[in-house]
Coordinates of C-alpha atoms and ligand atoms in Angstrom, one line a residue:
X1 CA 87.5 36.0 -116.8
X2 CA 89.3 37.5 -119.8
X3 CA 87.6 37.4 -123.1
X4 CA 88.0 38.5 -126.7
X5 CA 85.0 39.7 -128.6
X6 CA 85.8 38.7 -132.1
X7 CA 84.2 39.6 -135.4
X8 CA 84.4 41.8 -138.4
X9 CA 84.0 45.6 -138.2
X10 CA 80.6 46.7 -137.1
X11 CA 79.6 43.2 -135.9
X12 CA 78.4 44.8 -132.6
X13 CA 81.4 44.1 -130.4
X14 CA 81.5 47.5 -128.8
X15 CA 77.8 47.4 -128.0
X16 CA 78.1 44.0 -126.3
X17 CA 81.3 44.9 -124.5
X18 CA 79.6 48.0 -122.9
X19 CA 76.8 45.7 -121.7
X20 CA 79.3 43.4 -120.1
X21 CA 81.0 46.3 -118.4
X22 CA 77.7 47.4 -116.9
X23 CA 76.6 44.0 -115.9
X24 CA 79.8 42.2 -114.8
X25 CA 82.2 45.0 -114.0
X26 CA 84.8 43.9 -116.5
X27 CA 87.1 46.4 -118.1
X28 CA 86.6 47.0 -121.8
X29 CA 89.9 47.4 -123.8
X30 CA 88.9 48.7 -127.2
X31 CA 92.0 49.6 -129.3
X32 CA 89.6 51.5 -131.7
X33 CA 88.3 53.7 -128.8
X34 CA 91.8 54.3 -127.5
X35 CA 93.1 55.3 -130.9
X36 CA 90.0 57.5 -131.5
X37 CA 90.6 59.2 -128.1
X38 CA 94.2 59.8 -129.0
X39 CA 93.1 61.3 -132.2
X40 CA 90.5 63.6 -130.9
X41 CA 92.8 64.9 -128.2
X42 CA 95.4 65.6 -130.9
X43 CA 98.3 63.7 -129.2
X44 CA 101.4 62.9 -131.4
X45 CA 100.1 59.3 -131.5
X46 CA 96.7 60.5 -132.6
X47 CA 98.2 62.6 -135.4
X48 CA 100.2 59.6 -136.5
X49 CA 97.3 57.2 -136.8
X50 CA 94.5 59.5 -138.1
X51 CA 95.2 58.9 -141.8
X52 CA 95.5 55.2 -141.4
X53 CA 92.3 54.9 -139.5
X54 CA 90.3 57.1 -141.9
X55 CA 91.4 55.0 -144.9
X56 CA 90.4 51.8 -143.1
X57 CA 93.9 50.4 -142.8
X58 CA 95.5 48.8 -139.7
X59 CA 97.6 50.7 -137.3
X60 CA 101.0 49.1 -136.5
X61 CA 101.1 46.1 -134.2
X62 CA 103.7 47.8 -132.0
X63 CA 101.4 50.8 -131.3
X64 CA 98.3 48.8 -130.3
X65 CA 100.3 46.2 -128.3
X66 CA 101.8 49.1 -126.3
X67 CA 98.4 50.6 -125.7
X68 CA 97.1 47.2 -124.4
X69 CA 100.0 46.6 -122.1
X70 CA 99.7 50.0 -120.6
X71 CA 96.0 49.3 -119.7
X72 CA 96.8 45.8 -118.3
X73 CA 99.2 47.5 -115.9
X74 CA 96.8 50.2 -115.0
X75 CA 94.2 47.7 -113.9
X76 CA 96.0 44.9 -112.0
X77 CA 92.9 44.0 -109.9
X78 CA 90.4 43.9 -112.7
X79 CA 87.7 41.2 -112.5
X80 CA 88.3 40.6 -116.2
X81 CA 89.1 42.3 -119.4
X82 CA 87.1 42.4 -122.6
X83 CA 89.3 42.8 -125.6
X84 CA 87.3 44.5 -128.3
X85 CA 88.9 45.0 -131.7
X86 CA 92.2 43.5 -130.5
X87 CA 94.0 41.3 -131.4
X88 CA 93.6 41.9 -135.1
X89 CA 96.7 40.2 -136.5
X90 CA 98.7 37.0 -135.6
X91 CA 101.6 39.0 -134.0
X92 CA 99.0 40.8 -131.8
X93 CA 97.5 37.5 -130.7
X94 CA 100.9 36.1 -129.8
X95 CA 101.8 39.4 -128.0
X96 CA 98.5 39.3 -126.0
X97 CA 99.2 35.7 -124.9
X98 CA 102.7 36.7 -123.8
X99 CA 101.6 39.9 -122.1
X100 CA 98.9 38.1 -120.1
X101 CA 101.2 35.2 -119.2
X102 CA 103.7 37.7 -117.8
X103 CA 101.0 38.9 -115.5
X104 CA 99.7 35.4 -114.5
X105 CA 96.6 35.8 -116.6
X106 CA 95.3 34.2 -119.8
X107 CA 92.6 34.5 -122.4
X108 CA 89.7 32.4 -121.1
X109 CA 87.3 32.6 -124.0
X110 CA 87.1 34.0 -127.5
X111 CA 83.5 34.7 -128.6
X112 CA 83.1 35.0 -132.3
X113 CA 80.1 36.9 -133.4
X114 CA 79.1 35.5 -136.8
X115 CA 77.5 38.0 -139.1
X116 CA 76.5 38.4 -142.7
X117 CA 78.9 40.8 -144.4
X118 CA 76.2 42.3 -146.6
X119 CA 74.2 43.2 -143.6
X120 CA 77.2 45.0 -142.2
X121 CA 77.4 47.5 -144.9
X122 CA 73.8 48.5 -144.2
X123 CA 74.6 48.8 -140.4
X124 CA 77.6 50.9 -141.1
X125 CA 75.8 53.3 -143.5
X126 CA 73.3 53.9 -140.7
X127 CA 76.1 54.5 -138.2
X128 CA 77.8 56.9 -140.6
X129 CA 74.6 58.9 -140.7
X130 CA 74.1 58.9 -136.9
X131 CA 77.7 59.3 -135.7
X132 CA 79.6 60.6 -138.6
X133 CA 82.6 58.3 -138.1
X134 CA 85.0 59.1 -141.0
X135 CA 85.9 55.4 -141.6
X136 CA 82.3 54.4 -141.8
X137 CA 82.1 55.6 -145.4
X138 CA 81.5 52.7 -147.9
X139 CA 85.0 52.9 -149.4
X140 CA 86.9 52.8 -146.1
X141 CA 84.5 50.2 -144.8
X142 CA 85.3 47.8 -147.7
X143 CA 88.9 48.2 -146.9
X144 CA 88.3 47.5 -143.2
X145 CA 86.4 44.3 -144.2
X146 CA 89.2 43.3 -146.5
X147 CA 91.8 43.8 -143.7
X148 CA 89.6 41.7 -141.4
X149 CA 89.4 38.9 -143.9
X150 CA 93.1 38.8 -144.7
X151 CA 94.7 39.6 -141.4
X152 CA 92.2 39.0 -138.6
X153 CA 90.1 35.9 -139.8
X154 CA 93.2 33.7 -139.6
X155 CA 93.0 34.0 -135.8
X156 CA 89.9 31.8 -135.8
X157 CA 91.9 28.5 -136.3
X158 CA 94.5 29.9 -133.9
X159 CA 92.0 30.2 -131.0
X160 CA 90.1 27.1 -132.1
X161 CA 93.4 25.2 -131.7
X162 CA 93.7 26.4 -128.2
X163 CA 90.1 25.2 -127.5
X164 CA 88.9 28.7 -126.6
X165 CA 86.7 29.6 -129.6
X166 CA 82.9 29.9 -129.1
X167 CA 80.7 30.9 -131.9
X168 CA 77.4 32.8 -131.6
X169 CA 74.9 34.2 -134.0
X170 CA 75.7 38.0 -134.2
X171 CA 72.7 38.6 -136.5
X172 CA 70.1 38.1 -133.7
X173 CA 68.7 40.9 -131.7
X174 CA 70.9 42.8 -129.4
X175 CA 69.4 41.2 -126.3
X176 CA 69.6 37.7 -127.9
X177 CA 73.2 38.2 -128.7
X178 CA 73.8 39.4 -125.1
X179 CA 72.1 36.2 -123.9
X180 CA 74.3 34.0 -126.0
X181 CA 77.4 35.7 -124.7
X182 CA 76.1 35.3 -121.1
X183 CA 75.6 31.6 -121.7
X184 CA 79.1 31.2 -123.0
X185 CA 80.6 33.1 -120.1
X186 CA 78.6 31.3 -117.4
X187 CA 79.5 28.0 -119.0
X188 CA 83.2 28.9 -119.0
X189 CA 83.0 30.0 -115.4
X190 CA 81.3 26.8 -114.3
X191 CA 83.9 24.8 -116.1
X192 CA 86.7 26.7 -114.4
X193 CA 85.0 26.3 -110.9
X194 CA 84.9 22.5 -111.2
X195 CA 88.6 22.2 -110.5
X196 CA 90.6 19.5 -112.3
X197 CA 88.5 17.5 -114.7
X198 CA 87.7 13.9 -113.8
X199 CA 90.1 11.6 -115.7
X200 CA 88.3 9.7 -118.5
X201 CA 87.8 5.9 -118.3
X202 CA 91.0 5.2 -120.2
X203 CA 93.0 7.3 -117.8
X204 CA 91.4 5.6 -114.8
X205 CA 92.0 2.1 -116.1
X206 CA 95.6 1.8 -114.9
X207 CA 94.5 2.7 -111.4
X208 CA 91.9 -0.1 -111.4
X209 CA 94.4 -2.6 -112.9
X210 CA 96.9 -1.6 -110.1
X211 CA 94.2 -2.3 -107.4
X212 CA 93.4 -5.7 -109.0
X213 CA 97.1 -6.6 -109.0
X214 CA 97.4 -5.7 -105.4
X215 CA 94.4 -8.0 -104.5
X216 CA 95.9 -10.8 -106.5
X217 CA 99.2 -10.4 -104.8
X218 CA 97.5 -10.4 -101.4
X219 CA 95.7 -13.7 -102.1
X220 CA 98.8 -15.3 -103.6
X221 CA 100.7 -14.3 -100.5
X222 CA 98.1 -15.8 -98.2
X223 CA 98.0 -19.0 -100.2
X224 CA 101.8 -19.3 -99.9
X225 CA 101.6 -18.6 -96.1
X226 CA 98.9 -21.3 -95.8
X227 CA 100.9 -23.8 -97.7
X228 CA 104.0 -23.1 -95.6
X229 CA 102.2 -23.5 -92.3
X230 CA 100.6 -26.7 -93.5
X231 CA 103.9 -28.2 -94.4
X232 CA 105.4 -27.0 -91.1
X233 CA 102.5 -28.8 -89.3
X234 CA 103.1 -32.0 -91.3
X235 CA 106.8 -31.9 -90.4
X236 CA 106.0 -31.5 -86.7
X237 CA 103.6 -34.4 -86.9
X238 CA 106.2 -36.6 -88.6
X239 CA 108.7 -35.6 -85.8
X240 CA 106.2 -36.6 -83.2
X241 CA 105.9 -40.0 -84.7
Ligands
ADP1 P1 85.5 48.5 -136.0 O1 84.3 49.2 -135.4 O2 85.6 48.6 -137.5 O3 85.7 47.1 -135.5 P2 87.5 49.8 -134.3 O4 86.7 50.9 -133.7 O5 87.8 48.6 -133.6 O6 86.8 49.4 -135.7 O7 88.8 50.4 -135.0 C1 88.8 51.5 -135.9 C2 90.2 51.6 -136.6 O8 91.2 51.7 -135.6 C3 90.6 50.4 -137.4 O9 90.0 50.4 -138.7 C4 92.1 50.5 -137.4 O10 92.5 51.5 -138.3 C5 92.4 51.0 -136.0 N1 92.6 49.8 -135.1 C6 91.8 49.5 -134.0 N2 92.2 48.4 -133.4 C7 93.3 48.0 -134.1 C8 94.2 46.9 -133.9 N3 94.1 46.0 -132.9 N4 95.3 46.8 -134.8 C9 95.4 47.7 -135.8 N5 94.6 48.8 -136.0 C10 93.6 48.9 -135.2

């Protein structure tokens, strides 16, 4: 089961992803966490992205796609992946589909956590005080929200079109949000376990029609045979006379 946790910054994706890791053994792939780790260990990549991250802008597609592909290859036997904070742009979404297809995998569900933008600012201010994340200051946060609305929100119709989008209320309590996610995942797993879906009535109709036609044909044939043997008997009678 591979799922995308989707929603604006500070919607609670990371918190829910960590719960799923603990409960289901999935692997969390958070591009934000990966970039922050590169940054705090001072790698060349970390130095390159630090300024962009602090200002609330998006790191290039090329960089984050490479990070994700590397993790997919490192965990070939994973029970599932939770993509958190990725994909954030249409090219990233397309690259993810291609990267998974290359490895015989796919995105199974996209869970959109719907939240109230005004409430997010309050959450982030609290997080800024508690964790001191540089990009949680109000100015950067506004830029992150703007980036989400212009570049990430268009992925909603993309995944809805693939029939994978599930929406849940992200403003409920942490446990209620976790319960909604669990319901979606268990529903998706059940659906997958059922095997091929039963064809609908319309699709079954031709099969029924074919069966009827065979029966008709059989009765027509037997009527013909009966007629033939009756006339043969009549001919034999006439010959006898
Ligand atoms: P949030 O908590 O706001 O959802 P993240 O922890 O996911 O943020 O990401 C923090 C920052 O890292 C982003 O503002 C952005 O600069 C960078 N980043 C993370 N993921 C991506 C991505 N998929 N594409 C581009 N930039 C990203």
